[in-house]
PDB file of C-alpha atoms in Angstrom:
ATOM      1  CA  UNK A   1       0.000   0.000   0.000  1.00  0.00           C
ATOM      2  CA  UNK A   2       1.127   3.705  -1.281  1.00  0.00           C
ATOM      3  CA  UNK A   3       0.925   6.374   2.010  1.00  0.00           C
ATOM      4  CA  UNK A   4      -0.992   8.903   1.751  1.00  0.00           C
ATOM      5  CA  UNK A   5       1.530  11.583   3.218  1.00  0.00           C
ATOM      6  CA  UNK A   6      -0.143  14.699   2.495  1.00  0.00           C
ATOM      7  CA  UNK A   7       0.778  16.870  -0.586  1.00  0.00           C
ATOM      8  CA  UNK A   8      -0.573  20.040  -1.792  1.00  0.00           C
ATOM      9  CA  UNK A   9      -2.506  17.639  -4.789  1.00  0.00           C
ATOM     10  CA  UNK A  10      -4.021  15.239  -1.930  1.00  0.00           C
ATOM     11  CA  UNK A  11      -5.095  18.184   0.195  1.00  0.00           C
ATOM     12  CA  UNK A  12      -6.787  20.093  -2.580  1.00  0.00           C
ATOM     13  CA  UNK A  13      -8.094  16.826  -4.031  1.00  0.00           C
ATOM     14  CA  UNK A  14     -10.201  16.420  -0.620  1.00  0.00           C
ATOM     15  CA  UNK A  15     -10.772  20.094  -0.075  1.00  0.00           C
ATOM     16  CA  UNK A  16     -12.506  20.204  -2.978  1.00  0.00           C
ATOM     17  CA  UNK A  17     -14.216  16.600  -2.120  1.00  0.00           C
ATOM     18  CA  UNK A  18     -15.479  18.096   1.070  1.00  0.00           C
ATOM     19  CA  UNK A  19     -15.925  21.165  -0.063  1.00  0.00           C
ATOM     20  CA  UNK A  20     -13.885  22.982   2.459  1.00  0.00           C
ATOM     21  CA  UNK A  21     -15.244  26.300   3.593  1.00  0.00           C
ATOM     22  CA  UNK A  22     -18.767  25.994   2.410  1.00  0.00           C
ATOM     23  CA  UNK A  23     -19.574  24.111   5.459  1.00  0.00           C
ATOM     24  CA  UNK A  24     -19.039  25.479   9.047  1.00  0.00           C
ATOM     25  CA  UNK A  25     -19.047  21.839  10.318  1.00  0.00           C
ATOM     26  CA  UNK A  26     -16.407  20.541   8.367  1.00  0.00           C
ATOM     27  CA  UNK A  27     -13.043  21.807   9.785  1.00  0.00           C
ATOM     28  CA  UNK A  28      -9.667  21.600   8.234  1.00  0.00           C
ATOM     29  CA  UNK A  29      -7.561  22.352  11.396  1.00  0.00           C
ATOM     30  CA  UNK A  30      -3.592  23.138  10.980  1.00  0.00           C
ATOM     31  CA  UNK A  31      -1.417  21.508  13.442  1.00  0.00           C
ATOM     32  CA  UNK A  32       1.973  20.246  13.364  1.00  0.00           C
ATOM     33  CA  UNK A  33       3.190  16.714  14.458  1.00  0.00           C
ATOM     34  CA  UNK A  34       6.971  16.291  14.816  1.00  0.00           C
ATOM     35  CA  UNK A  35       7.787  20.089  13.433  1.00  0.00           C
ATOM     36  CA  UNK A  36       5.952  19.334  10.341  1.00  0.00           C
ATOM     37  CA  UNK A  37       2.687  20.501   8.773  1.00  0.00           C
ATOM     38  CA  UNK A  38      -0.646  18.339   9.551  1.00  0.00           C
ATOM     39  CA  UNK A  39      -4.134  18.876   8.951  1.00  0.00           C
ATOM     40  CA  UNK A  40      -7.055  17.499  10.698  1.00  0.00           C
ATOM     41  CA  UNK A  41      -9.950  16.811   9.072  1.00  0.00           C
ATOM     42  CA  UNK A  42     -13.646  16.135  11.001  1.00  0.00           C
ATOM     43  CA  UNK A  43     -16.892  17.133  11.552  1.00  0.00           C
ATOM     44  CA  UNK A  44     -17.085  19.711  14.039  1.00  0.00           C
ATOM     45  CA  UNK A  45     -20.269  17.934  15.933  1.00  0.00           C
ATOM     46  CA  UNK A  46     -18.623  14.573  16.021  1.00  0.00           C
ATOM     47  CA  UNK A  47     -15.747  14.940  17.542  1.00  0.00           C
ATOM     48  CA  UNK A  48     -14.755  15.510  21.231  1.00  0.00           C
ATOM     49  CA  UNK A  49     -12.564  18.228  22.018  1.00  0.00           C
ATOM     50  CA  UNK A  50     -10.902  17.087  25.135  1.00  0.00           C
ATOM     51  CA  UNK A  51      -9.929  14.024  22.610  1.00  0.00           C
ATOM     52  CA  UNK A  52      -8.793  16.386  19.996  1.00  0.00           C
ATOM     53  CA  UNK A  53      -6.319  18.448  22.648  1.00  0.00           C
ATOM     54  CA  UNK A  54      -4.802  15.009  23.978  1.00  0.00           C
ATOM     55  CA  UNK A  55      -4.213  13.556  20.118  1.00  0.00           C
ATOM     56  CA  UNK A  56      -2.680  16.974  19.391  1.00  0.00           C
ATOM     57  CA  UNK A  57      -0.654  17.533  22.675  1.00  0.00           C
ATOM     58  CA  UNK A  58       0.455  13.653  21.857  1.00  0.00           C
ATOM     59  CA  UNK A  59       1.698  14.414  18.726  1.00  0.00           C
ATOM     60  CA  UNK A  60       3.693  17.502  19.991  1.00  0.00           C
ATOM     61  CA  UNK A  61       5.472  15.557  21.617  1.00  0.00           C
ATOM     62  CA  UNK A  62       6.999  13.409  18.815  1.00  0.00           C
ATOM     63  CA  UNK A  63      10.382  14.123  18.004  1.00  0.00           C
ATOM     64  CA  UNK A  64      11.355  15.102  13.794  1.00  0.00           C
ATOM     65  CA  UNK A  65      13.776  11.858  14.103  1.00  0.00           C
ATOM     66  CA  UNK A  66      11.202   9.989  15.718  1.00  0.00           C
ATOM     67  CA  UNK A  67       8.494  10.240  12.541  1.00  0.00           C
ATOM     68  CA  UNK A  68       8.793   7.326  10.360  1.00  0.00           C
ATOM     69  CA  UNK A  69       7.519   7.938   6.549  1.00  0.00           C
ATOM     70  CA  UNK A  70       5.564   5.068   6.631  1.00  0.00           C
ATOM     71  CA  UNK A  71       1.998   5.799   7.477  1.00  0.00           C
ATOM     72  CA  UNK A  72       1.217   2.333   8.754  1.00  0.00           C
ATOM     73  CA  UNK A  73       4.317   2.006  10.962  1.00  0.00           C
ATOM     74  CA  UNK A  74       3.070   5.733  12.474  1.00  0.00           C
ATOM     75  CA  UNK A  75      -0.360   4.527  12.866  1.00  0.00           C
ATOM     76  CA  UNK A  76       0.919   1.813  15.027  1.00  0.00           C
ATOM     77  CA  UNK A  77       3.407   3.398  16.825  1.00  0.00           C
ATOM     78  CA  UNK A  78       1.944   7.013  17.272  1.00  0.00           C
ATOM     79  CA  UNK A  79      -1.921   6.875  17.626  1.00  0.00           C
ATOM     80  CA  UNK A  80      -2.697   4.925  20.552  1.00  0.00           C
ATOM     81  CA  UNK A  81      -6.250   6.445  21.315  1.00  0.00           C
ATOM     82  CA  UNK A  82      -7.937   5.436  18.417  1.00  0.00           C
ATOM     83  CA  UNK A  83      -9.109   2.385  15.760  1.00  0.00           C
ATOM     84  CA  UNK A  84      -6.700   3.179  12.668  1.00  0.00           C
ATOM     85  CA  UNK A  85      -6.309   2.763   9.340  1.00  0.00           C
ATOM     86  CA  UNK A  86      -4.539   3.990   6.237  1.00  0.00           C
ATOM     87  CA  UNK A  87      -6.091   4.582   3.011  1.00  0.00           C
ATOM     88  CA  UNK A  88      -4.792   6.450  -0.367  1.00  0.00           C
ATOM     89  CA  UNK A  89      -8.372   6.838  -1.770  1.00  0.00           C
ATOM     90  CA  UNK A  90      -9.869  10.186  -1.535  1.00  0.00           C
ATOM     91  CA  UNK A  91     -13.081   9.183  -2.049  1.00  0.00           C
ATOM     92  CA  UNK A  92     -13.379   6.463   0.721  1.00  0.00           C
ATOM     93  CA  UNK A  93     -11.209   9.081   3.054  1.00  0.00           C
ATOM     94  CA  UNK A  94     -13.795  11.735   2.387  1.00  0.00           C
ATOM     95  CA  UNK A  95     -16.831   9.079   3.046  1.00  0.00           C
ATOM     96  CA  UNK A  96     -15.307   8.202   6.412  1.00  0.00           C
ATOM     97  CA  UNK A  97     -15.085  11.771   7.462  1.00  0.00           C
ATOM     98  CA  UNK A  98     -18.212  12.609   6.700  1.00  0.00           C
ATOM     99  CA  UNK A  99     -19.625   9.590   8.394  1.00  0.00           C
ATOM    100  CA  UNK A 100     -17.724  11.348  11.653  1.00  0.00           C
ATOM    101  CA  UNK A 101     -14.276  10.314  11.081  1.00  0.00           C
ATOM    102  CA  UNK A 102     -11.174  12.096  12.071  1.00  0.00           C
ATOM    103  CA  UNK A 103      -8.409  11.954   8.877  1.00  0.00           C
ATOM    104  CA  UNK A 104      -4.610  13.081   9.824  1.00  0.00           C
ATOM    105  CA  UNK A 105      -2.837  14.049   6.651  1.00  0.00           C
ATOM    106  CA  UNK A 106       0.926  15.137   7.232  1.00  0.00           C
ATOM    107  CA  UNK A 107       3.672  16.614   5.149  1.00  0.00           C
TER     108      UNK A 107
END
């Protein structure tokens, strides 16, 4: 299986899926995991926000020589609070978020 590291292409290619910015409950939220450049992608009303802050404070936390380029072997080793999986199609990626779940996309 490919990753799905994010690129500008695979970012605009599900902005434009989810049509980013036309809905206020869709959020594209900036954050950075291991000093580089993340989004998170979710529906505002299904996610928790005292979930949200300890995923994001977790991933602070990872060190640049500690982030692997495989997104499996990150998925395994770096999201421990959630059920996981990888996926390069941007058409099953937007289903699951709008069906309330949360998508990580990283540089």
């Amino acid at each position: 299986m490919s990753d799905f590291f994010m690129s500008k292409y695979n970012t605009l290619e599900l902005d434009i899926a989810l049509r980013i910015g036309t809905s206020f409950d869709l959020i594209k939220r900036k954050i950075r995991v291991a000093d580089r450049v993340a989004y998170l992608y979710y529906i505002d009303e299904f996610s928790k926000d005292e979930l949200l802050e300890k995923i994001e404070q977790y991933f602070y936390d990872i060190a640049p020589d500690e982030l692997s380029d495989n997104s499996i072997e990150f998925a395994d080793n770096y999201i421990p609070y959630l059920e996981v999986e990888t996926s390069t199609d941007t058409t099953k990626i937007a289903t699951d978020i709008l069906s309330g779940v949360l998508c990580l996309l990283i540089e």
